mmCIF file of C-alpha atoms and ligand atoms in Angstrom:
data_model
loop_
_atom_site.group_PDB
_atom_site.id
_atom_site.type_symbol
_atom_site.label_atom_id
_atom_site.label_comp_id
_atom_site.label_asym_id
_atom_site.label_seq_id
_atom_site.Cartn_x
_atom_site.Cartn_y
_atom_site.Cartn_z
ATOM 1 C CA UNK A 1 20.686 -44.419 32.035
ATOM 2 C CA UNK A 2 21.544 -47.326 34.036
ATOM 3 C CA UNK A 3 19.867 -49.506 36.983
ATOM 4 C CA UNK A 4 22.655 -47.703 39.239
ATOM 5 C CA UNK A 5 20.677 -44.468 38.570
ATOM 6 C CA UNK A 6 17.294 -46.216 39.502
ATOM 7 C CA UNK A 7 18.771 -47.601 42.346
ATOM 8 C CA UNK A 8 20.510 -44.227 43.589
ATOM 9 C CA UNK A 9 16.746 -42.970 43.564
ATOM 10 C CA UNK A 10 15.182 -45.438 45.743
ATOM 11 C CA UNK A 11 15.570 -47.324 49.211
ATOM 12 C CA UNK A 12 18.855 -49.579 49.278
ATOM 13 C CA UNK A 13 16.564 -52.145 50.970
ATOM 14 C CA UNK A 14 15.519 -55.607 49.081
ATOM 15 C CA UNK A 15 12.523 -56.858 51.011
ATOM 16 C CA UNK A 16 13.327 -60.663 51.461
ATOM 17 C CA UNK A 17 11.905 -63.936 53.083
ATOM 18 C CA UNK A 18 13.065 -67.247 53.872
ATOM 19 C CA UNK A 19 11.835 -70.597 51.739
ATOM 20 C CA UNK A 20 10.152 -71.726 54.857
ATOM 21 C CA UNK A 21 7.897 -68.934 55.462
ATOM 22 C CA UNK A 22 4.518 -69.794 54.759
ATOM 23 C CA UNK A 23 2.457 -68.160 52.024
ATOM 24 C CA UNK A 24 0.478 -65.602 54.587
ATOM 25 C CA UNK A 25 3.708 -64.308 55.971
ATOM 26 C CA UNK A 26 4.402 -63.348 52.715
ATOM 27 C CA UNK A 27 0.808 -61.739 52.173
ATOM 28 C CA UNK A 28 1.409 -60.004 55.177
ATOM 29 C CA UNK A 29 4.802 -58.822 53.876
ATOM 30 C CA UNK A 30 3.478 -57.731 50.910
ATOM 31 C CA UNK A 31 0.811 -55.590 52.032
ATOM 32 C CA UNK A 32 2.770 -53.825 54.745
ATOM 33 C CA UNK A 33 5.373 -52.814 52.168
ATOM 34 C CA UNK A 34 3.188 -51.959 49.341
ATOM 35 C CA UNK A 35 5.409 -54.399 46.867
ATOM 36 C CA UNK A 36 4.720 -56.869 44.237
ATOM 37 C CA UNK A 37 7.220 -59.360 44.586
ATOM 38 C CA UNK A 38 9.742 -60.623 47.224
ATOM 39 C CA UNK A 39 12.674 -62.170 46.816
ATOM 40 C CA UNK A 40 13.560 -65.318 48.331
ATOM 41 C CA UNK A 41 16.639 -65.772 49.929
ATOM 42 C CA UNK A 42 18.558 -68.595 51.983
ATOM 43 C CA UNK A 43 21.816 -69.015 53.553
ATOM 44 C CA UNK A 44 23.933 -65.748 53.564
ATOM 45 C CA UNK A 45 21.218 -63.661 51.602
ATOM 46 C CA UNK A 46 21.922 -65.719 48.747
ATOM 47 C CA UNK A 47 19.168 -65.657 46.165
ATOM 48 C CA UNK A 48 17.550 -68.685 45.999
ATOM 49 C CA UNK A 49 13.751 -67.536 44.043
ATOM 50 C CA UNK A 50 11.164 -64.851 43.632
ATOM 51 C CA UNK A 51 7.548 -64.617 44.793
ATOM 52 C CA UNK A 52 4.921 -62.846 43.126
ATOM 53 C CA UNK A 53 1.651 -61.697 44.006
ATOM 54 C CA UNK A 54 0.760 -63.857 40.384
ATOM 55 C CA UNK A 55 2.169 -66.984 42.541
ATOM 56 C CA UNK A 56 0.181 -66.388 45.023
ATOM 57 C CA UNK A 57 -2.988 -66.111 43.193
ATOM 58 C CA UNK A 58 -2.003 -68.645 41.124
ATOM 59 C CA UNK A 59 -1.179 -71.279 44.076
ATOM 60 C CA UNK A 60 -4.574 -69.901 46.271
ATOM 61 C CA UNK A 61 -6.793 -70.397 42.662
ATOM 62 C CA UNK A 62 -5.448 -74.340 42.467
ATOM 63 C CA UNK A 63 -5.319 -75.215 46.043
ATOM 64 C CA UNK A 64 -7.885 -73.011 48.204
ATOM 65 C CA UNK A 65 -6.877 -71.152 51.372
ATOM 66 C CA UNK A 66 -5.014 -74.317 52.867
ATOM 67 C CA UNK A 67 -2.262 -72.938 50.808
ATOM 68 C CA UNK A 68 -1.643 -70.270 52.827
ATOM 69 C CA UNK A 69 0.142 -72.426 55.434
ATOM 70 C CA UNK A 70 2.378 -73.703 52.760
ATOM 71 C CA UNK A 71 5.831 -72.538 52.347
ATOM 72 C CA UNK A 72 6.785 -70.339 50.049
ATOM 73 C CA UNK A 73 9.539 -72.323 48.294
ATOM 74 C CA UNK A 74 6.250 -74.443 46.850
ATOM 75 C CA UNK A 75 4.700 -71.470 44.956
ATOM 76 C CA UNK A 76 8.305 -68.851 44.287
ATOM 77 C CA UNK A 77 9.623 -69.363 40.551
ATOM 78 C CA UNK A 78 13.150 -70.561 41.550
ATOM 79 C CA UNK A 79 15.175 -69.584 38.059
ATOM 80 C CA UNK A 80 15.311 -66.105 38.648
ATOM 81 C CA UNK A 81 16.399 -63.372 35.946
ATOM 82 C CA UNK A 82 18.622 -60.832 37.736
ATOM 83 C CA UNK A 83 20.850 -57.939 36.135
ATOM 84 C CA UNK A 84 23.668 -56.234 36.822
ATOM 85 C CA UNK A 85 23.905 -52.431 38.447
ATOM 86 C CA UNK A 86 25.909 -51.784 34.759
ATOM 87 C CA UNK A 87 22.908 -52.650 32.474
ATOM 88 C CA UNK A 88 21.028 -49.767 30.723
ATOM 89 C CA UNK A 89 17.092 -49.358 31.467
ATOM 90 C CA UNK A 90 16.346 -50.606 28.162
ATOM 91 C CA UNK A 91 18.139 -54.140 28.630
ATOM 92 C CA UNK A 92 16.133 -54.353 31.406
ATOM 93 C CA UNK A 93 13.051 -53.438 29.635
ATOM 94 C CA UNK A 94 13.511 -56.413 27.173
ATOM 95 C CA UNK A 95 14.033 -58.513 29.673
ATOM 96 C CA UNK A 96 10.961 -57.692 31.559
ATOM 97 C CA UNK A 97 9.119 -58.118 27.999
ATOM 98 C CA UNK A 98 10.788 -61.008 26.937
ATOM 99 C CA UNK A 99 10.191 -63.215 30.643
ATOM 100 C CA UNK A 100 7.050 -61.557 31.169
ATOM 101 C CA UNK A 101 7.844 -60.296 34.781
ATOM 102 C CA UNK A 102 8.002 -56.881 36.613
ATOM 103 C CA UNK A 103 10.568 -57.320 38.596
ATOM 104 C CA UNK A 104 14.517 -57.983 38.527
ATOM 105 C CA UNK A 105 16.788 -58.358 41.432
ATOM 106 C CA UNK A 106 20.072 -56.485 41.184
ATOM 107 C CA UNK A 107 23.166 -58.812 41.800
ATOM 108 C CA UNK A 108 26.633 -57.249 42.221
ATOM 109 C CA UNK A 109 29.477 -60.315 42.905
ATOM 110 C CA UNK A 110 27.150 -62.452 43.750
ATOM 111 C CA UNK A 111 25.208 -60.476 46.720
ATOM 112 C CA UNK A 112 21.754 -58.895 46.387
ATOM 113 C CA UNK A 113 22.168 -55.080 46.246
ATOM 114 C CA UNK A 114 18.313 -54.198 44.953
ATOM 115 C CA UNK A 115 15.440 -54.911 42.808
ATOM 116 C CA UNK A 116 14.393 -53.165 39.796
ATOM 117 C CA UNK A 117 10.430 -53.107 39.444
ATOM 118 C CA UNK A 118 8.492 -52.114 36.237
ATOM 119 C CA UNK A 119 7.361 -48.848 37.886
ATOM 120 C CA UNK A 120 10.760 -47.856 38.379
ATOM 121 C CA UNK A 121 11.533 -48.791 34.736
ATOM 122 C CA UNK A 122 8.671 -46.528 33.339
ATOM 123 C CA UNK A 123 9.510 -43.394 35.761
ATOM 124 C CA UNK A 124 13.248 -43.365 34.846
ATOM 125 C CA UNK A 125 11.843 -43.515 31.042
ATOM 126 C CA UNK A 126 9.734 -40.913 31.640
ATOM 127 C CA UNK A 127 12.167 -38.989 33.395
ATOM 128 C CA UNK A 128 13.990 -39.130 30.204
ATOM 129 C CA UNK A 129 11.726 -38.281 27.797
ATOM 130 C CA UNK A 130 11.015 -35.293 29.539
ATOM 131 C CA UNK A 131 14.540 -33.951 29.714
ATOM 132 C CA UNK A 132 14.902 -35.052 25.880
ATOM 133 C CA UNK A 133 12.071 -33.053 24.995
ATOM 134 C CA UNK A 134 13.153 -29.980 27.368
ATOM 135 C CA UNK A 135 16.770 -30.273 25.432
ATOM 136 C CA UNK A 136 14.709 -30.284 22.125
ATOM 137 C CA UNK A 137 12.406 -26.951 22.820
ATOM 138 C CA UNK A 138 15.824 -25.625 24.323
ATOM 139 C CA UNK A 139 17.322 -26.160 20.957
ATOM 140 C CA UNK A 140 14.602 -24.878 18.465
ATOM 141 C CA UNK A 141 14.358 -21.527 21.135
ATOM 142 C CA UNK A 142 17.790 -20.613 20.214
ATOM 143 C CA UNK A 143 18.585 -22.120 17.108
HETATM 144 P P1 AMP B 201 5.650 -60.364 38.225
HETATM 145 O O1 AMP B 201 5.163 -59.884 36.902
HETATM 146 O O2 AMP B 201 7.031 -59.849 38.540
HETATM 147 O O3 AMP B 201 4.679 -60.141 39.327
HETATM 148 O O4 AMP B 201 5.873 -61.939 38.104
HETATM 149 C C1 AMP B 201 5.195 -62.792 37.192
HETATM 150 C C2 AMP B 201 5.800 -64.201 37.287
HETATM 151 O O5 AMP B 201 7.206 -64.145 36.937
HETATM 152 C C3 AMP B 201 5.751 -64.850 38.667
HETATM 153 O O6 AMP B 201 5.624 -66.238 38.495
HETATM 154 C C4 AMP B 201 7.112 -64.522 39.273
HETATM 155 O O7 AMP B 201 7.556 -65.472 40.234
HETATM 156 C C5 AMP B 201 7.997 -64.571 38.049
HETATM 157 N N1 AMP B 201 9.103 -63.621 38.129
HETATM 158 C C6 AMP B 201 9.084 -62.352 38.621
HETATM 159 N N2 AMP B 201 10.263 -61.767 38.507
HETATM 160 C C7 AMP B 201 11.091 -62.680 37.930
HETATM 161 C C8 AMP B 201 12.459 -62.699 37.545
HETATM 162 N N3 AMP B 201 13.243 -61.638 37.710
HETATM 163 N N4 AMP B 201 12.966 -63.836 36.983
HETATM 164 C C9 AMP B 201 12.171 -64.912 36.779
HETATM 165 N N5 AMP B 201 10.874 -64.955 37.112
HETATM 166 C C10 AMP B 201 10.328 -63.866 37.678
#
């Protein structure tokens, strides 16, 4: 299975927000989507970091709530880990593993066309296993 089959499944909308937004806009954004992350974009959508609801904490732990007038470019991890709509679930599973994160934006020549999120990753797996094991009891009934 591949991220296009995750993202045939889901909303074709990547929640974004500009570098100069300030750390409670992005609370705000957050919470009315019900996401974990948003990715941070610049001129012509073009990726420029990610923010985390772990950079937030982290940055509102260190600094206090003055931070939340900051702008986000001073708390978003700017070297971003993205994939490619061609990748399998699993790549993207060791990548999530390997750079500790939950979520991976989906580039396709250059321009952002989704985001993957851990709880995607585990239903399509589990989506999977299920139709392995169905094509498993299927096989021992009529073998
Ligand atoms: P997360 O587990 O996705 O909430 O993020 C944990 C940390 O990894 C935060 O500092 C994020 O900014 C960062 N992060 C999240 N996704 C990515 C990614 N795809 N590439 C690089 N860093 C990321």
């Amino acid at each position: 299975m591949t991220v296009k089959t995750i993202l045939a499944g889901k909303s074709a909308d990547v929640i974004t927000i500009e570098p100069t937004a300030t750390l409670a806009d992005a609370i705000k954004l957050l919470g009315q989507h019900r996401i974990g992350a948003v990715v941070v974009t610049g001129a012509d959508r073009r990726l420029i970091g990610i923010l985390s609801e772990r950079d937030i904490v982290r940055t509102l732990g260190e600094q206090g709530a003055a931070a939340l007038q900051a702008p986000v470019s001073e708390s978003m991890t700017r070297k971003v880990v993205t994939c490619a709509e061609t990748e399998t679930i699993s790549e993207i599973m060791e990548r999530m593993t390997a750079g500790k994160f939950r979520h991976v934006p989906v580039i396709d020549q250059g321009r952002l066309v989704g985001i993957v999120s851990i709880g995607d990753v585990v239903k399509s797996r589990l989506q999977e296993m299920e139709r392995e094991s169905d094509a498993l009891r299927d096989y021992i009934r009529t073998a």
